[in-house]
Coordinates of C-alpha atoms (C1' of nucleotides) in Angstrom, one line a residue:
Chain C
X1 CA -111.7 -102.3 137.3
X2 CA -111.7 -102.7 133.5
X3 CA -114.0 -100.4 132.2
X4 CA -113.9 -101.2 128.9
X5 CA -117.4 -101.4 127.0
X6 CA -117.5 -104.7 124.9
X7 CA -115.7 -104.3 121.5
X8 CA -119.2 -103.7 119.8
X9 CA -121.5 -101.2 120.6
X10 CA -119.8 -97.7 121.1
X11 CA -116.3 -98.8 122.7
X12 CA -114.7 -95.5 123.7
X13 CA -111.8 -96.7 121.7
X14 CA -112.8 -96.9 118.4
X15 CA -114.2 -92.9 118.6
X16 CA -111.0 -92.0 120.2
X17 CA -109.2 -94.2 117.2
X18 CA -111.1 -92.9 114.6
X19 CA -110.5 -88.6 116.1
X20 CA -107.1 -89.7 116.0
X21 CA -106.7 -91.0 112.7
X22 CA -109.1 -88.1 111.5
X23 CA -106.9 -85.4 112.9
X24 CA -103.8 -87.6 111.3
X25 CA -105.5 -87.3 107.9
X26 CA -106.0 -83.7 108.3
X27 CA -102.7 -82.9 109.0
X28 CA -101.7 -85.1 106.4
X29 CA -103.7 -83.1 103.9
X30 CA -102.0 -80.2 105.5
X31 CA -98.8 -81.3 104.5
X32 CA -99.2 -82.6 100.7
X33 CA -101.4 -79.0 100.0
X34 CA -98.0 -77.5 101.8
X35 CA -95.6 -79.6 99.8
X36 CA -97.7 -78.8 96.7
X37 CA -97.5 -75.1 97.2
X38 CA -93.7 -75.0 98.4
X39 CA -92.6 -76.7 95.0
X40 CA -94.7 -74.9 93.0
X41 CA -93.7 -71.1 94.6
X42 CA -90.9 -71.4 97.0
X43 CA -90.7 -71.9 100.1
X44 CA -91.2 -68.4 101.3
X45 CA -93.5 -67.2 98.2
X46 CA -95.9 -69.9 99.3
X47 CA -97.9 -68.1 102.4
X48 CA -100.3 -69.8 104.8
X49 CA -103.0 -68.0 103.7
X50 CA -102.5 -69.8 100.4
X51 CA -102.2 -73.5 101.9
X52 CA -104.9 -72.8 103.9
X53 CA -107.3 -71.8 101.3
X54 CA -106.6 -74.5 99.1
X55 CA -107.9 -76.7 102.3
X56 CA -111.1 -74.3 102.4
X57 CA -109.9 -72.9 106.2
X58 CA -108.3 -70.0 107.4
X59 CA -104.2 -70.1 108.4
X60 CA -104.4 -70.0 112.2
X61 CA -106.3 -73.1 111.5
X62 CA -102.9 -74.7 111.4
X63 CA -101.4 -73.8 114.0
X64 CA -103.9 -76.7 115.4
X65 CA -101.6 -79.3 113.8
X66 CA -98.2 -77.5 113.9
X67 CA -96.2 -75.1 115.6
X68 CA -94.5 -72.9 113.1
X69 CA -94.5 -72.8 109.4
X70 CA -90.8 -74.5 109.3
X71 CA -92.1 -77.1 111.2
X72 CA -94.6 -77.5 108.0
X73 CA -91.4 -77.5 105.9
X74 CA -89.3 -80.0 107.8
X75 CA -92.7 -82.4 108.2
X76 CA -92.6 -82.4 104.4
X77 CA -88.8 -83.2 104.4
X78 CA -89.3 -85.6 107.2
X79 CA -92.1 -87.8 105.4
X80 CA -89.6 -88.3 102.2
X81 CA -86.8 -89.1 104.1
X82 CA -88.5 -91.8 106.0
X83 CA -90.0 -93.3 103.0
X84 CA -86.8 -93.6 101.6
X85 CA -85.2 -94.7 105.0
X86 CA -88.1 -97.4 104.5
X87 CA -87.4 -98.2 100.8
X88 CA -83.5 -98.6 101.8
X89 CA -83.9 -100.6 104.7
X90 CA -86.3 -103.3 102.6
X91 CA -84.0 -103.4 100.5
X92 CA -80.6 -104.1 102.4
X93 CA -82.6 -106.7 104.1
X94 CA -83.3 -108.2 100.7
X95 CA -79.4 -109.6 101.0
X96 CA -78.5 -109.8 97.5
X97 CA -75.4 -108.6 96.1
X98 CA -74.1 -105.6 95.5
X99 CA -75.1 -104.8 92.0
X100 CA -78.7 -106.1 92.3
X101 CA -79.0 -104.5 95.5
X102 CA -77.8 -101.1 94.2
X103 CA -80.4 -101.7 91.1
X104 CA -82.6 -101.7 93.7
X105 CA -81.4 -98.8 95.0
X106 CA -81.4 -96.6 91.9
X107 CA -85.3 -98.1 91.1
X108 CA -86.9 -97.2 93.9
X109 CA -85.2 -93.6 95.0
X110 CA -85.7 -92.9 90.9
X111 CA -89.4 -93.2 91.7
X112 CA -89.3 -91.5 95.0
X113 CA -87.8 -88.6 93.6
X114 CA -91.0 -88.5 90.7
X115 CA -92.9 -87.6 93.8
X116 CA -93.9 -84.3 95.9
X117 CA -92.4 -85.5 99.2
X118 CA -89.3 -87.0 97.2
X119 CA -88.2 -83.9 95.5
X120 CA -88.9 -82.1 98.6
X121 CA -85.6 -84.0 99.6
X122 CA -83.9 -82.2 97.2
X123 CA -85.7 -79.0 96.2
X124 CA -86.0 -77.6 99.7
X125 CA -83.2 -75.4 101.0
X126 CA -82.1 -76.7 103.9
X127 CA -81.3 -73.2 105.1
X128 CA -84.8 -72.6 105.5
X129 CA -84.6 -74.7 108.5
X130 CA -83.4 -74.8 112.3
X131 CA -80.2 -76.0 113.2
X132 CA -81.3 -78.5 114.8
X133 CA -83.7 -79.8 111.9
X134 CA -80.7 -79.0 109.6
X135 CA -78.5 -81.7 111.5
X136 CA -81.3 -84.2 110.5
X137 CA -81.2 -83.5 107.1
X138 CA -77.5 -83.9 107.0
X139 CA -78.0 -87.1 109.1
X140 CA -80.4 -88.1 106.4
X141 CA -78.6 -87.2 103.4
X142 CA -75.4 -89.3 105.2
X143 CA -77.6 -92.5 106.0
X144 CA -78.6 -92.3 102.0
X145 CA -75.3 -91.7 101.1
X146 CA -74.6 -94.7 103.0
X147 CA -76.8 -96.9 101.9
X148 CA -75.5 -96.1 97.6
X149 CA -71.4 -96.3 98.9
X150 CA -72.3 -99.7 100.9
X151 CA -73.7 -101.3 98.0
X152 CA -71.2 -100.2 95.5
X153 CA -68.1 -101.5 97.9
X154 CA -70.1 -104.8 98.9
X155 CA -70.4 -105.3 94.9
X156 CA -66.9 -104.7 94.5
X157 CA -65.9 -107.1 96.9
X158 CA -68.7 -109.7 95.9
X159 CA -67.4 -109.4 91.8
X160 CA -70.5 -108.2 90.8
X161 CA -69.2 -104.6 90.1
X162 CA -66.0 -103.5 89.0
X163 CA -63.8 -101.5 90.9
X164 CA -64.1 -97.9 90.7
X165 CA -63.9 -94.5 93.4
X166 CA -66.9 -95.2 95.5
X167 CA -67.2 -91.5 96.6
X168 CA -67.1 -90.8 93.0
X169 CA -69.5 -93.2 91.9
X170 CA -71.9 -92.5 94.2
X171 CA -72.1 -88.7 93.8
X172 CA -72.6 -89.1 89.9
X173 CA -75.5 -91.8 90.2
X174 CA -77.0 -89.8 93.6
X175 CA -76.7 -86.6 91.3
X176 CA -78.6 -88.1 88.2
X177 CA -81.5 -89.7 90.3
X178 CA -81.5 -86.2 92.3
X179 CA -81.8 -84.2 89.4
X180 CA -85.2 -86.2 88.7
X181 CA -86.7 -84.2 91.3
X182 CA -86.0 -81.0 88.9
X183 CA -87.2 -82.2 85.8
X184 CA -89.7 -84.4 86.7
X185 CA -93.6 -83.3 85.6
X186 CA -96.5 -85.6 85.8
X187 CA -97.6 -85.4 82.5
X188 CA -94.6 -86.4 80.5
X189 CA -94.3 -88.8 78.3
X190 CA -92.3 -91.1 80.9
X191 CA -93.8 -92.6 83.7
X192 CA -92.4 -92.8 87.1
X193 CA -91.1 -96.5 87.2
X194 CA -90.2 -96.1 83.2
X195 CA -87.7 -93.5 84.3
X196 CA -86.8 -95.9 87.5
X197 CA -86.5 -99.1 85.4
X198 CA -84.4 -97.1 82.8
X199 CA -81.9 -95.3 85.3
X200 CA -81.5 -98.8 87.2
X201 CA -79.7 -100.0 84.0
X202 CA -78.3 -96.8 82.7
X203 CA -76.6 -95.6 86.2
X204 CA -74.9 -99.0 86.4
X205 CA -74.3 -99.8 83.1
X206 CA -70.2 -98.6 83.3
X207 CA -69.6 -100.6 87.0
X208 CA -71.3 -103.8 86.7
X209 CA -69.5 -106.5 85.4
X210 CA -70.8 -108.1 82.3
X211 CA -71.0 -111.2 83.4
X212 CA -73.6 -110.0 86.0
X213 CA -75.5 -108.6 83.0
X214 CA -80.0 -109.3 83.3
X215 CA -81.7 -108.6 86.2
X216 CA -83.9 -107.9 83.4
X217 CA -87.8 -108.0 85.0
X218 CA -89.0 -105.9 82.9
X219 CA -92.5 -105.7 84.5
X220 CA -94.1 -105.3 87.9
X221 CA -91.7 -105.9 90.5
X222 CA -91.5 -102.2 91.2
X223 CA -92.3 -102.1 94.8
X224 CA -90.2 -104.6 96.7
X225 CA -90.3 -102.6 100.0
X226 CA -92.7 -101.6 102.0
X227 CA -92.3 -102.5 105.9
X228 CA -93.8 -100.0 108.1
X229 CA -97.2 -99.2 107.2
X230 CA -96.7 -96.6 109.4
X231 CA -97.5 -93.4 107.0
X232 CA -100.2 -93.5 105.0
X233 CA -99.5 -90.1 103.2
X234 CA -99.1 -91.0 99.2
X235 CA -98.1 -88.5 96.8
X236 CA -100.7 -86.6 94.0
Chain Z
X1 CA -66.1 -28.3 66.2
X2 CA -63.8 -31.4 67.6
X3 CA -63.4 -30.5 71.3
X4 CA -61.8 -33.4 72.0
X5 CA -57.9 -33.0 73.2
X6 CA -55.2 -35.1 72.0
X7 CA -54.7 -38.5 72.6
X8 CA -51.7 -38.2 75.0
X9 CA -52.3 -35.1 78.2
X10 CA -54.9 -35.8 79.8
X11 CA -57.5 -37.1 77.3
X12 CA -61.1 -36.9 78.5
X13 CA -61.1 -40.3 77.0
X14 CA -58.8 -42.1 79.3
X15 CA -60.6 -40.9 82.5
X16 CA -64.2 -41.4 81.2
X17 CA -62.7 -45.1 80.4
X18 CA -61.3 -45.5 83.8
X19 CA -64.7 -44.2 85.3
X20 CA -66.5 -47.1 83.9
X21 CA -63.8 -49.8 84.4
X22 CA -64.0 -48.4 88.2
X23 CA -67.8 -48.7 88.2
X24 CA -68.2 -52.3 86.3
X25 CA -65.3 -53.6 89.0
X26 CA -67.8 -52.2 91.5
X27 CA -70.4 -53.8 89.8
X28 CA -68.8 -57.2 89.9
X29 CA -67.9 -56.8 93.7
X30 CA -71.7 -56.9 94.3
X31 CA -72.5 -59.4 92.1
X32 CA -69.8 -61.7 93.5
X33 CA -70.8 -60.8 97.5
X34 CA -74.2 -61.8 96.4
X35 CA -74.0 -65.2 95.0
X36 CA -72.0 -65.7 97.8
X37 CA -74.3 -64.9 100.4
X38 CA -77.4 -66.1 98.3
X39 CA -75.5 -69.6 98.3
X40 CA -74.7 -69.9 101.8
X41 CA -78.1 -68.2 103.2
X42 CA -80.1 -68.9 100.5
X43 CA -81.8 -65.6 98.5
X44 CA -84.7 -64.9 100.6
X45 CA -82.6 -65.4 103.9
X46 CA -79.8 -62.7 102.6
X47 CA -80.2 -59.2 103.2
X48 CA -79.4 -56.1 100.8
X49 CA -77.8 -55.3 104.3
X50 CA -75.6 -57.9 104.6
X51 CA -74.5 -57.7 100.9
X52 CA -73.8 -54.3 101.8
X53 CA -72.2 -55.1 104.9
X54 CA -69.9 -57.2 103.0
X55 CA -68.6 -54.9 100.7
X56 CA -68.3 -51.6 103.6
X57 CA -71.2 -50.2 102.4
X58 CA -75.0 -49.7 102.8
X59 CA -77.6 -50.8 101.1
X60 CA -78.9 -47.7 99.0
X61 CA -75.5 -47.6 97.8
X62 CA -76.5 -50.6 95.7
X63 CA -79.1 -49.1 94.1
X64 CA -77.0 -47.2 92.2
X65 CA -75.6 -50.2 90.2
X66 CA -78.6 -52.7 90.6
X67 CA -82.4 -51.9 89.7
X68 CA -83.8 -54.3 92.6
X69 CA -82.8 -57.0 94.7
X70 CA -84.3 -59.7 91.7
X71 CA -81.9 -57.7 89.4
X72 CA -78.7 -58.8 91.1
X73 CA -80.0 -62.4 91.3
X74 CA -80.9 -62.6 87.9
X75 CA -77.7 -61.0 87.2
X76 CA -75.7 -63.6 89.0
X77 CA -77.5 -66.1 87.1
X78 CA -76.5 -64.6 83.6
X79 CA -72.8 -64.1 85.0
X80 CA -73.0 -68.2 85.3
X81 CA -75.0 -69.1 82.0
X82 CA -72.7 -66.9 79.9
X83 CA -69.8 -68.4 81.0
X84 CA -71.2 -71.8 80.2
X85 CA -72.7 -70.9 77.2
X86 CA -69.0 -69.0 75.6
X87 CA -67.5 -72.5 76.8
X88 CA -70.1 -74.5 74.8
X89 CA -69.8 -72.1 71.8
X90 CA -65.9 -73.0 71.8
X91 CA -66.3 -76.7 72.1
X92 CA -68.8 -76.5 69.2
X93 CA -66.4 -74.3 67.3
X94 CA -63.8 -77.1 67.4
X95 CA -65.2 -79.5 65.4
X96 CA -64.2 -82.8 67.3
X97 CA -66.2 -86.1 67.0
X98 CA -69.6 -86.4 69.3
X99 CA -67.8 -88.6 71.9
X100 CA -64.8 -86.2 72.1
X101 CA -67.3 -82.8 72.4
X102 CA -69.8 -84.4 75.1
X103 CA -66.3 -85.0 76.7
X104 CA -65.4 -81.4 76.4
X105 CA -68.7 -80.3 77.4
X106 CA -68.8 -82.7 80.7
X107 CA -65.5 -81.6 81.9
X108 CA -65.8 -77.7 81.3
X109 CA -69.3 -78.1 82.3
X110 CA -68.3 -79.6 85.8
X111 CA -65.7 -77.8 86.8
X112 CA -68.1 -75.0 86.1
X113 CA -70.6 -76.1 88.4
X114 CA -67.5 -75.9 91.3
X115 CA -67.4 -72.2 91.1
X116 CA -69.8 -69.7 92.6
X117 CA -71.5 -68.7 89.8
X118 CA -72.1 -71.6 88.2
X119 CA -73.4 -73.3 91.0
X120 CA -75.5 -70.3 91.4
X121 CA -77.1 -71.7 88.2
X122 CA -78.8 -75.0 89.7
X123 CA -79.5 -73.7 93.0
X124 CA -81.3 -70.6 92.5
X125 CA -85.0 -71.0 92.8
X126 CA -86.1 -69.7 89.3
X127 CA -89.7 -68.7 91.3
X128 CA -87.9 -66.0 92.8
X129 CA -87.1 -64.5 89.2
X130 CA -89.8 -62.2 86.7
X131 CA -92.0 -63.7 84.4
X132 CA -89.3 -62.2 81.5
X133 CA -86.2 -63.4 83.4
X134 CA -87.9 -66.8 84.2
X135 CA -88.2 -67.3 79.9
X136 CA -84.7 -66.6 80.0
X137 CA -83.6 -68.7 82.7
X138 CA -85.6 -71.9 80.2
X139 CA -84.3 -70.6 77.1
X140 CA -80.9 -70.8 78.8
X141 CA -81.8 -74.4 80.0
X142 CA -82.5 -75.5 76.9
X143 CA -79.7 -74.1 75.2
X144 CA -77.5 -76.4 77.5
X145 CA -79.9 -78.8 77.0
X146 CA -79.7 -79.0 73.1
X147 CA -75.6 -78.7 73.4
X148 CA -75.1 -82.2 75.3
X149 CA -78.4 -83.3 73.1
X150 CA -76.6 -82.8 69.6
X151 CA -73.2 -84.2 70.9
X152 CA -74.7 -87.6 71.5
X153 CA -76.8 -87.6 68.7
X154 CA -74.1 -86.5 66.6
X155 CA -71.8 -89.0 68.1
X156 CA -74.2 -91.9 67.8
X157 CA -74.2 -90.6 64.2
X158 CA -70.0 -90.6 63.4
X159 CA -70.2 -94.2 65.3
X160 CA -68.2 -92.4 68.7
X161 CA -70.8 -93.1 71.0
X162 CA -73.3 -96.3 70.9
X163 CA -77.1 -95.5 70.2
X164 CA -78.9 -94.7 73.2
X165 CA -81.8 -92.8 74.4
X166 CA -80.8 -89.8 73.5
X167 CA -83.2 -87.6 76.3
X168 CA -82.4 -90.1 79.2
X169 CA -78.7 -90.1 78.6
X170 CA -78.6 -86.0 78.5
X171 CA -80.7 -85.7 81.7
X172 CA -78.4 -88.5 83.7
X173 CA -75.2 -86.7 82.7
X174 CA -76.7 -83.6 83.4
X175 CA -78.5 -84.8 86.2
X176 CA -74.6 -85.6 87.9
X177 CA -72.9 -82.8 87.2
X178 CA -75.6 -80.1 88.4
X179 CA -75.4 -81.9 91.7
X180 CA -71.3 -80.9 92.0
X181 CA -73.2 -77.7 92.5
X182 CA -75.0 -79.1 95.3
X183 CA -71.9 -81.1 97.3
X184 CA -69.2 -79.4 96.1
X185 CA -67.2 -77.4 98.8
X186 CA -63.9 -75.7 97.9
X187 CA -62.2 -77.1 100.9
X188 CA -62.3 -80.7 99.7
X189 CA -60.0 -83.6 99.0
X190 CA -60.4 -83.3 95.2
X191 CA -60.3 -79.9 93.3
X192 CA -62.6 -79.0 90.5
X193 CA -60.3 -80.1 87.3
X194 CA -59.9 -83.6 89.0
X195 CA -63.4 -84.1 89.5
X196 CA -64.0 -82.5 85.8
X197 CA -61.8 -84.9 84.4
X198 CA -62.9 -88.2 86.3
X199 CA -66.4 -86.9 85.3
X200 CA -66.0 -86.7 81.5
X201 CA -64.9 -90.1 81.6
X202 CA -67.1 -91.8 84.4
X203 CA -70.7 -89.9 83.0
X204 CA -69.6 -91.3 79.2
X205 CA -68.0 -94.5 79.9
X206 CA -71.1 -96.9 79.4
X207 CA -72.0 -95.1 76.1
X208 CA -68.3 -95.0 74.6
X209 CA -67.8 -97.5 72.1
X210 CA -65.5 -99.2 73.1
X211 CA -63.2 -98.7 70.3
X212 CA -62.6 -94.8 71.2
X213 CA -61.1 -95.5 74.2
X214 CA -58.5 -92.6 75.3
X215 CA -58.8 -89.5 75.0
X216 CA -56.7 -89.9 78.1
X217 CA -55.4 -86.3 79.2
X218 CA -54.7 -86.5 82.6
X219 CA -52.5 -83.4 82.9
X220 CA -53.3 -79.9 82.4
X221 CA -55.2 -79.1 78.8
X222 CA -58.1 -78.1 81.1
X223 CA -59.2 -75.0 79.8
X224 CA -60.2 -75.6 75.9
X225 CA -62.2 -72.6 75.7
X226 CA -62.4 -68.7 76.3
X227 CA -63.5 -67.0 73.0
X228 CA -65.0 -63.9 73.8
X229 CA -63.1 -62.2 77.0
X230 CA -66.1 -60.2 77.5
X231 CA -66.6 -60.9 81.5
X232 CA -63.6 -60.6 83.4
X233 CA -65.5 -61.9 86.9
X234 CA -63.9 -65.1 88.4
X235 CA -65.1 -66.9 91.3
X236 CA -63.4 -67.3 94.4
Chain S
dA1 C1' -129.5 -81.2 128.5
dC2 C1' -125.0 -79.9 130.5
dT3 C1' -120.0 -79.6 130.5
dT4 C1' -115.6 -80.1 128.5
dT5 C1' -112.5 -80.4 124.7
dT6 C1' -111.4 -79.8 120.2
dT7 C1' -111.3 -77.2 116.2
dA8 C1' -112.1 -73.3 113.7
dT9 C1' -112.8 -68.0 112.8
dT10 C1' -112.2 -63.0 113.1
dA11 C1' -109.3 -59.4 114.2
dC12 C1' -105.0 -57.9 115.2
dC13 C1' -100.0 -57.2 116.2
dG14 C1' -95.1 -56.5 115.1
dG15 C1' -91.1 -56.7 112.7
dC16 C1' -88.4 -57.6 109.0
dG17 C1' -86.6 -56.0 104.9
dG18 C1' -87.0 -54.1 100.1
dG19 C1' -87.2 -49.8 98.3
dT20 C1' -87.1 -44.3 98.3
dA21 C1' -86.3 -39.3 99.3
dA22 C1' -83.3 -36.0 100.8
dT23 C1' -78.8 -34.9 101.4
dA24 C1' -73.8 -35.0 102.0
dT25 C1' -69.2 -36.0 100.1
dA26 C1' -65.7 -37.1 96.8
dC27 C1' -63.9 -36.2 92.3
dG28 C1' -63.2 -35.0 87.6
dT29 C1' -63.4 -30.7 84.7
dA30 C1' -62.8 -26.1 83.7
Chain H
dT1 C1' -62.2 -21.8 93.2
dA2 C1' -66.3 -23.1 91.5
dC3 C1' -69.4 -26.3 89.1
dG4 C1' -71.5 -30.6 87.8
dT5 C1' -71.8 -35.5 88.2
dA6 C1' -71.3 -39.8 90.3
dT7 C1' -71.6 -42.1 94.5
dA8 C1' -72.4 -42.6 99.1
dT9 C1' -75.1 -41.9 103.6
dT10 C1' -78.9 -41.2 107.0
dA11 C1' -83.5 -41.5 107.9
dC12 C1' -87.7 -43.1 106.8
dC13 C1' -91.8 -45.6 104.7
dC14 C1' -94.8 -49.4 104.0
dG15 C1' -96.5 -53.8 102.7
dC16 C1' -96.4 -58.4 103.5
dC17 C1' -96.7 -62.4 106.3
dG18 C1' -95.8 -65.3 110.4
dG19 C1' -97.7 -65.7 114.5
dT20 C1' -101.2 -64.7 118.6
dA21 C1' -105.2 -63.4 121.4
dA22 C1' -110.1 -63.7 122.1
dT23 C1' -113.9 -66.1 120.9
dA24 C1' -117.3 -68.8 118.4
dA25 C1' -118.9 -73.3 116.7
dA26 C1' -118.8 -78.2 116.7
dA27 C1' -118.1 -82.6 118.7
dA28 C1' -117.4 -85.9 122.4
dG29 C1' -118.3 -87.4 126.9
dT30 C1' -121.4 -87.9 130.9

DNA sequence: ACTTTTTATTACCGGCGGGTAATATACGTA
DNA sequence: TACGTATATTACCCGCCGGTAATAAAAAGT
């Protein structure tokens, strides 16, 4: 009873694969043009119409790939998020101490936020969404949260930063990197992991001990994480 | 041909004064109902209805102190940069060292940020504004901008602060203390001079040197400026 | 070739909300 | 009391935009 057609030759699986993938890769373009557009305008300047023309189709077009236009909005949120869910959990598996890990940290969300679906995290009013969607956002924001206190209170304890108010601490380095997603324009004279490299030091310059002082790689070494290949979306 | 009466008996003077202090106060009511609601609905979200609801009134009744509903935002937003700006002009005026000013600047900057209005400064969406009120939304930036700018250049100069990157540094302090806009909530465990004051140290701590320690104030001598006593609005 | 499913288009609806006109009311002034 | 002005209200307009048929075109499956 296994109807399968021999892998070569037209399996009905590879067509079916390759409709799904090219209706993932549609609604992915539907969602950086969205992103795009909401940064630039607003959120409720940007229309559909205008998304949709810059895709050459028409808006009820997609309504094919989502329901509503906040379901656009939180599919933008939701992308960043998990990439820096992602980025977070690479690192914590890592196991270094808390400095270096919170290095980490600052490096990679510093980059994150240089991007479209990154400052979405930040430049999107959460408002604008249901109150169910907003509970994920604040779910989100918490694990981030999280993931900055945990490393600053491990490095306390490990001797590899000085004491200090963790709430504190955290709010001032999550408001610096956050702020990236204001300021940040592609054609600067700063590239995304110069910034990243830069804050990494900077942000953790007052807490870490000086004994724990390097950690200089200069070079490379900017993309330590990457686990689930699961999204395939990339920013600009 | 001086048809004014005396200055005692009902003056013309006096009433025509009290006019306009009645309308200005009416003025303000608005204006602080408004960046209310735009803060906890976001601007699109809020109504003229509900601003009017607010206040026991209706809506046209606002037109007769605000041109549009972009007038009262951008109106908010002045409210907030004007304050910031009076504060900045004081600090300047004083003459300190570049280390003790950025200090200055970071506290009265931050604690700022905790009220209405100045919040309403990093989270309204400058899309929503004119083209003209847009320019002066940047030119405001910058002005802030240039203020923590020439404090560390300065105090890199008079040997206060350690050289640094002068750019990076403004944007990561800046960076932290536009987010207490973002997370701060009047209900919290710390009020806005205690996080002003752990602020101006924490954001200026790794670029100190060393040997200008102090400045250490922990009580009261919060509010070093208020030279022109133009506004009278308060938050909250 | 035929059917079915997916994807797109054209045409349209409906309501929300900013803004206005006409008008009423309160109040200072004489 | 009578007038003028400032301020408020009621009632209304209208343009924009999210969302929805109804239907056509394209693609996949048989």
């Amino acid at each position: 009873m296994d109807t399968r057609t021999p892998a070569s030759e037209h399996s009905p699986w590879l067509p079916f694969e390759s409709r799904r993938r090219a209706r993932d890769e549609k609604r992915e373009a539907v969602l950086r043009a969205a992103v795009q557009l909401f940064l630039e305008r607003g959120y409720h300047r940007a229309t559909l119409n205008e998304v949709a023309d810059r895709l050459n189709i028409t808006k009820p077009a997609l309504y094919n790939y989502f329901r509503s236009k906040e379901d656009i909005l939180f599919e933008c949120w939701s992308i960043g998020q998990e990439r820096v869910e992602d980025q977070i959990a690479g690192i914590e598996a890592a196991g270094e101490n808390g400095l270096a890990t919170l290095r980490r940290l600052v490096r990679t969300y510093a980059a994150t936020m240089a991007s479209d679906f990154g400052a979405s995290l930040v430049r999107f009013n959460v408002a604008d969404l249901s109150e169910a969607n907003q509970k994920a956002t604040f779910a989100g924001k918490r694990r981030i949260d999280r993931a900055f206190r945990d490393a600053i209170t491990q490095g306390i304890a490990d001797k590899s930063i000085r004491p200090c108010d963790v709430k504190l601490t955290a709010f001032a380095i999550l408001g610096a990197l956050n702020w990236i997603g204001h300021w940040y324009k592609p054609g600067g004279e700063l590239s995304p992991d110069q910034i990243a490299d830069d804050f990494a030091i900077r942000l953790t310059a007052d807490i870490a001990k000086s004994s724990a002082k390097p950690s200089a790689n200069t070079k490379s070494k900017t993309k330590p994480s990457k686990p689930k290949a699961a999204r395939a979306i990339r920013d600009i």
